[in-house]
N, CA, C and O atoms as a GROMACS GRO file, in nm:
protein
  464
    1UNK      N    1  -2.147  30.011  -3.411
    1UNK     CA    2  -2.283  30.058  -3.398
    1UNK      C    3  -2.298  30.121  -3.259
    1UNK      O    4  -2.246  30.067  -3.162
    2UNK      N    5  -2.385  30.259  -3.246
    2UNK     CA    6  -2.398  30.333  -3.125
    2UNK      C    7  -2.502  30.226  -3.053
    2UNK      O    8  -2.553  30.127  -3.106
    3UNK      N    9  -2.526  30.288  -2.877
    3UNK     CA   10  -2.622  30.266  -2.841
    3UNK      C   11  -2.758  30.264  -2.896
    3UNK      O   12  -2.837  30.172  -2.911
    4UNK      N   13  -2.765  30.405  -2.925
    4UNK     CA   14  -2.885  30.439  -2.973
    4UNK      C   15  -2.894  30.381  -3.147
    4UNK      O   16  -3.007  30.381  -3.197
    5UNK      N   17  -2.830  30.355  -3.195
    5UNK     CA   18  -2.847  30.283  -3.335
    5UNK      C   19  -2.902  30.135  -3.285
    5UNK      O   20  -3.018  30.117  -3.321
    6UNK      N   21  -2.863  30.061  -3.234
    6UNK     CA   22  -2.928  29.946  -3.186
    6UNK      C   23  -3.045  29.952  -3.089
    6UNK      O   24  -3.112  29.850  -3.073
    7UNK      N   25  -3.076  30.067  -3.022
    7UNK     CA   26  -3.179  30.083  -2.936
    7UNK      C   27  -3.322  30.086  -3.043
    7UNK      O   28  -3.419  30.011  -3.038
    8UNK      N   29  -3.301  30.184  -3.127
    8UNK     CA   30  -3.347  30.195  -3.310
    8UNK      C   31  -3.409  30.050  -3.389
    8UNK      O   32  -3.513  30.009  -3.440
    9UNK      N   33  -3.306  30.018  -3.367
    9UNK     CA   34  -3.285  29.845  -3.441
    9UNK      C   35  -3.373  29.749  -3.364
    9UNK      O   36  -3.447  29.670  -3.423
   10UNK      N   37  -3.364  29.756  -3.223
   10UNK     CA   38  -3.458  29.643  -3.126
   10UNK      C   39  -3.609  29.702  -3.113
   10UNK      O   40  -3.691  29.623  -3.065
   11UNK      N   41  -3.660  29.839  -3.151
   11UNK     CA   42  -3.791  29.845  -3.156
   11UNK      C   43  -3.818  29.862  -3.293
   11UNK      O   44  -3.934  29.868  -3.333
   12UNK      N   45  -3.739  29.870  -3.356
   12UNK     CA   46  -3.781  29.814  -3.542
   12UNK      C   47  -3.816  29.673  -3.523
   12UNK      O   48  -3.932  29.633  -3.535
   13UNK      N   49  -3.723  29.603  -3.497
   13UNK     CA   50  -3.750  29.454  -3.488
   13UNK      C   51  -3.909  29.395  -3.428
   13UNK      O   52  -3.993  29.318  -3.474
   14UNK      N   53  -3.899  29.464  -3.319
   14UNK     CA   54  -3.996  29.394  -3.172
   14UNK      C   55  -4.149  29.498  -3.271
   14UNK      O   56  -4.261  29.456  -3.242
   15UNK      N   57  -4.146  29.589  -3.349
   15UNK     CA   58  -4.280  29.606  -3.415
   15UNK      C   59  -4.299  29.532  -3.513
   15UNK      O   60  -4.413  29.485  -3.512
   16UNK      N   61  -4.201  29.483  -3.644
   16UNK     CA   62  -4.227  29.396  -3.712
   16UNK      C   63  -4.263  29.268  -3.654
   16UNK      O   64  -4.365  29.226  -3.710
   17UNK      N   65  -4.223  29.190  -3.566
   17UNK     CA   66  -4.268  29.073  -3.445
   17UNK      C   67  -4.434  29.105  -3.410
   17UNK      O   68  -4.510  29.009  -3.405
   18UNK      N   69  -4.482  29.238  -3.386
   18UNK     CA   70  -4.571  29.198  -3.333
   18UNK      C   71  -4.673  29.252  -3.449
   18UNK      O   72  -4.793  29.247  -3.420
   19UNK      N   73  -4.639  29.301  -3.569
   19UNK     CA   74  -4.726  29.229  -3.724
   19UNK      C   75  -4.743  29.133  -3.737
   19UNK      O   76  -4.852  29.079  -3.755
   20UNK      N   77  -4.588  29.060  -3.728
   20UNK     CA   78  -4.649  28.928  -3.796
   20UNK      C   79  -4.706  28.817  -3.673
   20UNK      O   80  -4.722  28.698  -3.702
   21UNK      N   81  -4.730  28.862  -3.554
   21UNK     CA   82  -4.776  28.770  -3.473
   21UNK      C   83  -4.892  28.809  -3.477
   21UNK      O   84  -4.962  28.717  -3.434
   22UNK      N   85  -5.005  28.968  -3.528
   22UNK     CA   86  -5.085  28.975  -3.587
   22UNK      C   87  -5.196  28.936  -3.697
   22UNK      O   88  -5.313  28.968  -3.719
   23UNK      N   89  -5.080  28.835  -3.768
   23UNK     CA   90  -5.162  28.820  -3.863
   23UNK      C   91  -5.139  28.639  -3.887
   23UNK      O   92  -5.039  28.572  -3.860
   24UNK      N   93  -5.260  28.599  -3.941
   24UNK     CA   94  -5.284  28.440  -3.892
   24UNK      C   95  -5.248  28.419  -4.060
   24UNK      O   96  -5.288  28.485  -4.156
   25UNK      N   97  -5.140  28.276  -4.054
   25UNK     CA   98  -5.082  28.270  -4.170
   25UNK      C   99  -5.224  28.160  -4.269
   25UNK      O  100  -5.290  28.069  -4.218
   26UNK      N  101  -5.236  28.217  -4.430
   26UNK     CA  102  -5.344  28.204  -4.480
   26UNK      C  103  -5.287  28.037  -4.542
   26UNK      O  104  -5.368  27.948  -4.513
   27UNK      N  105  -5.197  28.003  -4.598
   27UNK     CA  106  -5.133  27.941  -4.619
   27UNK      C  107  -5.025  27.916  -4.576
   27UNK      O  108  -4.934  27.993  -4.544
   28UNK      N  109  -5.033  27.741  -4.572
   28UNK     CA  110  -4.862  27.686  -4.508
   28UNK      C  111  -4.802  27.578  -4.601
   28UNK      O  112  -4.848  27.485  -4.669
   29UNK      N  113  -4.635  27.650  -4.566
   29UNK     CA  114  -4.603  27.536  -4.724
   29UNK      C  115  -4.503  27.443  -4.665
   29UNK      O  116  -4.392  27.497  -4.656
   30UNK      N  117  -4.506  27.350  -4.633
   30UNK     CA  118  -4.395  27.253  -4.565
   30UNK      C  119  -4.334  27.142  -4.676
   30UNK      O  120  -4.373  27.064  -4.764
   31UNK      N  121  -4.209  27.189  -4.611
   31UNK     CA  122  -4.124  27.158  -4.728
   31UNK      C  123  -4.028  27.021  -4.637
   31UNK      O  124  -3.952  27.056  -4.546
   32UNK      N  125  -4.038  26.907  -4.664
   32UNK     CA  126  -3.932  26.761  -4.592
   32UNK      C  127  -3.835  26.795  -4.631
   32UNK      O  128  -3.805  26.833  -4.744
   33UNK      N  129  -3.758  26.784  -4.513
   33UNK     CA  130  -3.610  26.815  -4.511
   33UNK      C  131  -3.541  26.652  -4.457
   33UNK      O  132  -3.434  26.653  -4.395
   34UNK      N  133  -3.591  26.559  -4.477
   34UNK     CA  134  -3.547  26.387  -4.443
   34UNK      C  135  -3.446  26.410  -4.517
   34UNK      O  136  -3.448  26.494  -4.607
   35UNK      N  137  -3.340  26.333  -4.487
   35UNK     CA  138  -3.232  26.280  -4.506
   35UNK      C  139  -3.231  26.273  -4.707
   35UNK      O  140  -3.145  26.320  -4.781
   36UNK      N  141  -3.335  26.210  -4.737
   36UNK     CA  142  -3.348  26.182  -4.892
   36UNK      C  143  -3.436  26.289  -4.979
   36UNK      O  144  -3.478  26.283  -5.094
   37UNK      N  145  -3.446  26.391  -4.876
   37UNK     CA  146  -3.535  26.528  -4.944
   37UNK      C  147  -3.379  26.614  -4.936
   37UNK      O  148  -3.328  26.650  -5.042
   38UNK      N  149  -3.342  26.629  -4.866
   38UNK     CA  150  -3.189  26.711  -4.824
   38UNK      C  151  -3.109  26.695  -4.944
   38UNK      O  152  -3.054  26.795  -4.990
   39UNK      N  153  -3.089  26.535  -5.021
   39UNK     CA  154  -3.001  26.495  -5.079
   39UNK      C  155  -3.064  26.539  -5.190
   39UNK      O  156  -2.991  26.593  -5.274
   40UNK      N  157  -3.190  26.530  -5.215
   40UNK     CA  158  -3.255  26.506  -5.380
   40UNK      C  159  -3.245  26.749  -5.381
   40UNK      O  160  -3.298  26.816  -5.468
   41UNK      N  161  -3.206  26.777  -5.324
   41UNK     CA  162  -3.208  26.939  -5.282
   41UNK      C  163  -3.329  27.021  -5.272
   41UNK      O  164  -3.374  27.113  -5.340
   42UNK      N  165  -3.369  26.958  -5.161
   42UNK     CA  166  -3.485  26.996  -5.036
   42UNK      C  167  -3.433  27.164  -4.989
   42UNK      O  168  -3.489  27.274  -4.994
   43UNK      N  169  -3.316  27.124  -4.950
   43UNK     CA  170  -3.212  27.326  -4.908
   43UNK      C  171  -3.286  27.424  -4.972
   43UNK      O  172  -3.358  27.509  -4.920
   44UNK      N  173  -3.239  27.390  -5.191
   44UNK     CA  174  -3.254  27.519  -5.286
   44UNK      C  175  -3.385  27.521  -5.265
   44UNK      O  176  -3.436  27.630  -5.286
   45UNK      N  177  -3.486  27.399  -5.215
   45UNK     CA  178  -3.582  27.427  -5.245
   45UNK      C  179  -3.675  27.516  -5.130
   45UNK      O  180  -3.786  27.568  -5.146
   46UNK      N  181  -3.603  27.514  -5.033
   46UNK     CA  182  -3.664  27.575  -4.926
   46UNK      C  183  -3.638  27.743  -4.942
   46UNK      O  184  -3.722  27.828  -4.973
   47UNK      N  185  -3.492  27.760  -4.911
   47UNK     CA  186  -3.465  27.870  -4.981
   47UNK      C  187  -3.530  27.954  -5.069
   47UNK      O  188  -3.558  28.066  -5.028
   48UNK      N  189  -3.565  27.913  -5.210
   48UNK     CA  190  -3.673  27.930  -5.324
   48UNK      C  191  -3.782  27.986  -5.230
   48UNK      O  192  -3.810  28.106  -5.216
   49UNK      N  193  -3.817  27.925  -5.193
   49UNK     CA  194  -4.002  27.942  -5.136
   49UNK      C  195  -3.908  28.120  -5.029
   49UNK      O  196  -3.919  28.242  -5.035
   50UNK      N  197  -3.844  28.037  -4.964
   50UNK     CA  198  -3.835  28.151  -4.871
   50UNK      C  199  -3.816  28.327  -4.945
   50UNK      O  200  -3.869  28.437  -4.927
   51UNK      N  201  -3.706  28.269  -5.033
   51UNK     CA  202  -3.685  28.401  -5.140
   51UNK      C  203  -3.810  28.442  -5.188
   51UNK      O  204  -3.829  28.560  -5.159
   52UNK      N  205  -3.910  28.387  -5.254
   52UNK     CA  206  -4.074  28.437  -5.357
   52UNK      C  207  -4.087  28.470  -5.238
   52UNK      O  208  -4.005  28.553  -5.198
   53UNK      N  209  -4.180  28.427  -5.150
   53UNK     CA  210  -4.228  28.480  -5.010
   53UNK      C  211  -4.184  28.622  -5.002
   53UNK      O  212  -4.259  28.718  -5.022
   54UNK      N  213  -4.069  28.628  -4.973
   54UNK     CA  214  -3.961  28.793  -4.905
   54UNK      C  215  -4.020  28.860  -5.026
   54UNK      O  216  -4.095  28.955  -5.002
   55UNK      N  217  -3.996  28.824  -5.168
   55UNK     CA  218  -3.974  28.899  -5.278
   55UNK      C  219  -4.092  29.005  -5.288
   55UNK      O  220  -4.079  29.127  -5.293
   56UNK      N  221  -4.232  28.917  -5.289
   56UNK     CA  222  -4.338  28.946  -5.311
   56UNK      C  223  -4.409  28.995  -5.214
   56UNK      O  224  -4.528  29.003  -5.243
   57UNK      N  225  -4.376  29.040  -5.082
   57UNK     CA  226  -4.449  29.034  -4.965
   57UNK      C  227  -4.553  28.968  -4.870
   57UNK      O  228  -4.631  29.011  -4.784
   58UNK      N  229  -4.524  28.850  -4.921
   58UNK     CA  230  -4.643  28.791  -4.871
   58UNK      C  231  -4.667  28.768  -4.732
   58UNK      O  232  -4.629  28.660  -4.687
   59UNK      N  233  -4.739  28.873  -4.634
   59UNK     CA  234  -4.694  28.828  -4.535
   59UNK      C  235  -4.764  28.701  -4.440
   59UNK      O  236  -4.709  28.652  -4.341
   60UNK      N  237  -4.900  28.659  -4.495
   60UNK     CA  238  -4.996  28.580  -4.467
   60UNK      C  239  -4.957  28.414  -4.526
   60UNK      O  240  -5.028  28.328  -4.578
   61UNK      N  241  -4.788  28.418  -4.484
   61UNK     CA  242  -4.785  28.238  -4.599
   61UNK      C  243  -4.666  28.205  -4.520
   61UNK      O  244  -4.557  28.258  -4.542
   62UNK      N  245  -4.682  28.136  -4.449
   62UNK     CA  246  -4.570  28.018  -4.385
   62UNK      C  247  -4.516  27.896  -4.383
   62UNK      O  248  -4.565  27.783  -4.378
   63UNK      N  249  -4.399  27.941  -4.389
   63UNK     CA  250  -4.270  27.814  -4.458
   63UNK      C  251  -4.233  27.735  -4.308
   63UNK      O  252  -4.173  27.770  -4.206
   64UNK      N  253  -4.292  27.630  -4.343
   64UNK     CA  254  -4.236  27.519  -4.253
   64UNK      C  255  -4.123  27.434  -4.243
   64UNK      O  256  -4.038  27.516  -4.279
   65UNK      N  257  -4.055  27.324  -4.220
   65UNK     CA  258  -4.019  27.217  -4.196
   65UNK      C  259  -4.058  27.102  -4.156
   65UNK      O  260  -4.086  27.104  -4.036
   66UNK      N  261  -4.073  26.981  -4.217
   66UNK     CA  262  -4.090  26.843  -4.137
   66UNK      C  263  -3.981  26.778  -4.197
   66UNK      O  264  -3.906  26.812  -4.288
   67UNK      N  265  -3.991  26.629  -4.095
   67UNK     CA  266  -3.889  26.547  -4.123
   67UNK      C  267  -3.909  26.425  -4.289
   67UNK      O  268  -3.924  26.496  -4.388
   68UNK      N  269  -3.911  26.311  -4.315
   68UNK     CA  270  -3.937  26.258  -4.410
   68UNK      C  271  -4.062  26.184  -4.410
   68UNK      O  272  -4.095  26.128  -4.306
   69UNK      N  273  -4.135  26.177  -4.512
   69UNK     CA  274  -4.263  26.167  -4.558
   69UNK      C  275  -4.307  26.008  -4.634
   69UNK      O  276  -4.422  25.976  -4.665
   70UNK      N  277  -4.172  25.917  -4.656
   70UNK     CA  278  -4.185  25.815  -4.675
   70UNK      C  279  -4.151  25.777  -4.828
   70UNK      O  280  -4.110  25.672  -4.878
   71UNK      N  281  -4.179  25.879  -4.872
   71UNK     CA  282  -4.184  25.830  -5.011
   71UNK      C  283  -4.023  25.945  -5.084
   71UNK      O  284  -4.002  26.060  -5.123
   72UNK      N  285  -3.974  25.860  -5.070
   72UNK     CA  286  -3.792  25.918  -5.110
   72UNK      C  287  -3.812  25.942  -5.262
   72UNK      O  288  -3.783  26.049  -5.315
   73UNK      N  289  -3.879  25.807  -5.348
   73UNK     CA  290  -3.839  25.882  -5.524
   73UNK      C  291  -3.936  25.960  -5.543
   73UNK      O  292  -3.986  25.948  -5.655
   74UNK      N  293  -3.996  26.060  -5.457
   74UNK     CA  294  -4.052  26.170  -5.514
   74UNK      C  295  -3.996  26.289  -5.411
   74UNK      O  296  -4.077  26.381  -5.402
   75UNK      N  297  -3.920  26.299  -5.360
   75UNK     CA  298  -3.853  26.425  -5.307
   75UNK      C  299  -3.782  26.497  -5.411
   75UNK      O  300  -3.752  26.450  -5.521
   76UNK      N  301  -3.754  26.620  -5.367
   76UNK     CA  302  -3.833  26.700  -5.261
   76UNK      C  303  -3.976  26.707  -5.258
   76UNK      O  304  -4.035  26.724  -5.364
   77UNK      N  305  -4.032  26.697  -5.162
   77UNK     CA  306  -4.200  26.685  -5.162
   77UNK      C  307  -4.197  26.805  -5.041
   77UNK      O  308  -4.116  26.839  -4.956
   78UNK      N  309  -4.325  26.847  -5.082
   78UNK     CA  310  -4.357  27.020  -5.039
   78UNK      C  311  -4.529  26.977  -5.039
   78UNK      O  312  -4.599  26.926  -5.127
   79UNK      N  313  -4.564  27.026  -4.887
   79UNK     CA  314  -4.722  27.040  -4.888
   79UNK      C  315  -4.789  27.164  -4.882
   79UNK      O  316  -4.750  27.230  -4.786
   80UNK      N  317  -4.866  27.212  -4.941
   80UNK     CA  318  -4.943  27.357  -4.934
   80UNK      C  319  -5.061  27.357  -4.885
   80UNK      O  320  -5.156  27.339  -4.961
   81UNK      N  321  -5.075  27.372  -4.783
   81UNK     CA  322  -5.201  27.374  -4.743
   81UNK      C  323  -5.227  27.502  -4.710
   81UNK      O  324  -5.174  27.581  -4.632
   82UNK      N  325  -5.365  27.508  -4.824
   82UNK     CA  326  -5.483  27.640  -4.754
   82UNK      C  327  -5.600  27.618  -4.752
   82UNK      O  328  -5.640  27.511  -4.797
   83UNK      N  329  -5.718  27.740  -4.682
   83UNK     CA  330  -5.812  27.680  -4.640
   83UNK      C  331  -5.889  27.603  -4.700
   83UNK      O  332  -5.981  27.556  -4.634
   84UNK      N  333  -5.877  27.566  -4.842
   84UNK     CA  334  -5.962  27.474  -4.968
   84UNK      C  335  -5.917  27.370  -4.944
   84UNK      O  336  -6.000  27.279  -4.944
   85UNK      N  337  -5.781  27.332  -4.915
   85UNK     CA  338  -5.763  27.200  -4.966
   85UNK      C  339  -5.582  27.179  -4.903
   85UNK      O  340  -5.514  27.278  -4.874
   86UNK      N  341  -5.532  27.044  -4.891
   86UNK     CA  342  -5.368  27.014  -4.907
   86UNK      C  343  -5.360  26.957  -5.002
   86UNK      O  344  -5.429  26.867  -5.050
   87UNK      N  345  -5.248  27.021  -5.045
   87UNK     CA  346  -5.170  26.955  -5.197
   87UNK      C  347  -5.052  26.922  -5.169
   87UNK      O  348  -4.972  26.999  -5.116
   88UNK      N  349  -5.021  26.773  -5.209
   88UNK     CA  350  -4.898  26.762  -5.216
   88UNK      C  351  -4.808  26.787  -5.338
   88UNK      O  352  -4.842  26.750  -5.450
   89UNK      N  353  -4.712  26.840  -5.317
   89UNK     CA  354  -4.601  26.854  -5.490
   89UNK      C  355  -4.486  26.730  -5.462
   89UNK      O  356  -4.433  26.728  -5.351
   90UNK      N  357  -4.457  26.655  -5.536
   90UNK     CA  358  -4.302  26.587  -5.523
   90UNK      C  359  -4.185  26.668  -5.685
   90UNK      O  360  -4.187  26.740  -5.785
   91UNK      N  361  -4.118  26.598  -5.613
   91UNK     CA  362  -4.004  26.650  -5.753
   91UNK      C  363  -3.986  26.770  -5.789
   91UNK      O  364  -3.985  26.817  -5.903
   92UNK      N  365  -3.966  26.841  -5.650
   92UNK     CA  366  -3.998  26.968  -5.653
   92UNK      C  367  -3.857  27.038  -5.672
   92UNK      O  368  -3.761  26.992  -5.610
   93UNK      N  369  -3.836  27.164  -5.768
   93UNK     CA  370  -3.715  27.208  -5.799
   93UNK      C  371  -3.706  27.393  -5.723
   93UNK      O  372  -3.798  27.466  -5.685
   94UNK      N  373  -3.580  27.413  -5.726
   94UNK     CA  374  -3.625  27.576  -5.710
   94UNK      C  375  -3.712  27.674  -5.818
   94UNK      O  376  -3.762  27.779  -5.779
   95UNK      N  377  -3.722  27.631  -5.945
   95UNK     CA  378  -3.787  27.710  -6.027
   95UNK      C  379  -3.932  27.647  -6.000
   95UNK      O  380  -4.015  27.737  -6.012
   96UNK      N  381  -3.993  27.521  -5.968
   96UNK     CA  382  -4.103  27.484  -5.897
   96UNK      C  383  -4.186  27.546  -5.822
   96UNK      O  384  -4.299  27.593  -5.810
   97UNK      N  385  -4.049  27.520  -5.760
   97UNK     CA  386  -4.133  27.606  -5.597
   97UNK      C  387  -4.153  27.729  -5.662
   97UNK      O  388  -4.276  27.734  -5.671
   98UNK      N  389  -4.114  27.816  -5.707
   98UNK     CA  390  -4.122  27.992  -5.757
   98UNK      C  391  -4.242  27.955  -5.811
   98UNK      O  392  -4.333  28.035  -5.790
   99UNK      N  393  -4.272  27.846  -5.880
   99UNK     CA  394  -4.394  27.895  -5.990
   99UNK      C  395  -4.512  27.821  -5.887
   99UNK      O  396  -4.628  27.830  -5.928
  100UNK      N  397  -4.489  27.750  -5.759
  100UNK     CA  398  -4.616  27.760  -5.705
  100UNK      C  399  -4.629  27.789  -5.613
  100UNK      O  400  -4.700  27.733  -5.530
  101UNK      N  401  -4.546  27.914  -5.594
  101UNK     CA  402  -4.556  28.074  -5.518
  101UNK      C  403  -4.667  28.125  -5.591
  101UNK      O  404  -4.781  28.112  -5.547
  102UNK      N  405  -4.641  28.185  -5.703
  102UNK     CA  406  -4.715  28.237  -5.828
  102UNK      C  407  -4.844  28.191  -5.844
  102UNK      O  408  -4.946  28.255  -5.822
  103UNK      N  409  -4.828  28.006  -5.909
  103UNK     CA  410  -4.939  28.015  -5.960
  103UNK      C  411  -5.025  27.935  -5.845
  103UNK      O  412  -5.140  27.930  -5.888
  104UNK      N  413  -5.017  27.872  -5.720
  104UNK     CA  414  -5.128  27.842  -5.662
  104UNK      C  415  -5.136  27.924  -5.512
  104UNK      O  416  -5.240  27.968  -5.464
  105UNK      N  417  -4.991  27.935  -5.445
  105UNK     CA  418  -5.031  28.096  -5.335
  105UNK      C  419  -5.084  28.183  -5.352
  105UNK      O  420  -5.171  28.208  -5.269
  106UNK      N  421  -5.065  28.283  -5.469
  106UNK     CA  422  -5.107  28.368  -5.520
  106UNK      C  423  -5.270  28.343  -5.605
  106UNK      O  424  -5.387  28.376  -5.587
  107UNK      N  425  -5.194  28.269  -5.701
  107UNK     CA  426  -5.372  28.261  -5.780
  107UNK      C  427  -5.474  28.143  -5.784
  107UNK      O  428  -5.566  28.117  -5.862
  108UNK      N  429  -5.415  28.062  -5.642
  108UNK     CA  430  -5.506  27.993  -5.627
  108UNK      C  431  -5.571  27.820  -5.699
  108UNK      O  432  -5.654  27.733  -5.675
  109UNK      N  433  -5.455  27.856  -5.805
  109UNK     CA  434  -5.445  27.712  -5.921
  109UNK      C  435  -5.360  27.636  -5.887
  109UNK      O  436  -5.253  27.696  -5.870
  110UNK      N  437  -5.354  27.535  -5.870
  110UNK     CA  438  -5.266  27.398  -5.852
  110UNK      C  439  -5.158  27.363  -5.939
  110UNK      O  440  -5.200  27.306  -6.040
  111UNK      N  441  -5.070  27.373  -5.938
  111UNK     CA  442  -4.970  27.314  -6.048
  111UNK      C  443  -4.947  27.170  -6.066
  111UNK      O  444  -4.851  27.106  -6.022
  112UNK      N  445  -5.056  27.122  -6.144
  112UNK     CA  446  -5.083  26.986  -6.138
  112UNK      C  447  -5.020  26.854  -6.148
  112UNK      O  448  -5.021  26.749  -6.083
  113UNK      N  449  -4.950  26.912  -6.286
  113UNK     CA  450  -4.805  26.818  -6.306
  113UNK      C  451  -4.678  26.779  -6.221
  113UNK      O  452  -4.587  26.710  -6.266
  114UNK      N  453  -4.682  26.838  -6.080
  114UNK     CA  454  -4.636  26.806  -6.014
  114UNK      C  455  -4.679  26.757  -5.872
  114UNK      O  456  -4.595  26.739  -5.784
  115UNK      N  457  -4.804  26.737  -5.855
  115UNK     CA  458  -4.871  26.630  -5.735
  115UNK      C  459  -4.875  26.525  -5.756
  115UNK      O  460  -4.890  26.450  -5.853
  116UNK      N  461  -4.851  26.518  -5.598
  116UNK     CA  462  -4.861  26.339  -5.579
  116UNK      C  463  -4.945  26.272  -5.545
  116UNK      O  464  -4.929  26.150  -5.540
   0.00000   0.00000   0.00000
């Protein structure tokens, strides 16, 4: 790569940086990564969220991390909080998480069968 191809590349970067430090995230989805969220596959599930997110553009929705939440036979457990309300999900899978990208980031509905 030239100079100037990376010179290119660091004010592409440093303008996308200062979008998204523009814009105040509307929703946050924190996903436990404890020791017994990791094992029960907390990873695919983070991943997942991260992939819908990229896919769809969302740029107003942020993917967190915390550590463990206490309650191991319901990991992966994922919290969504927006300005209505926190929801917790347990038993959360990668096709999960996709569908509450969809159905409660997006449209605002809870995917019920999976709160705790």
């Amino acid at each position: 790569m030239k100079i100037e191809e990376l010179r290119k590349l660091r004010e592409k970067v440093q303008e996308e940086l200062k979008l998204r430090e523009s814009i105040e995230p509307k929703v946050k989805i924190i996903v436990s990564m404890g020791t017994s969220g990791i094992a029960a596959g907390a990873r695919e599930v983070l991943k997942a969220f991260l992939d819908e997110i990229s896919k769809r553009g969302l740029k107003d929705v942020i993917v967190l991390q915390t550590g463990e939440k206490g309650l191991a036979s319901a990991e992966p457990l994922v919290e969504v909080i927006t300005p209505e309300a926190s929801i917790t999900y347990g038993r959360v899978t990668p096709e999960v998480a996709r569908r509450i990208v969809v159905e409660h980031v997006i449209n605002g509905r809870i995917v019920s069968e999976y709160v705790v």
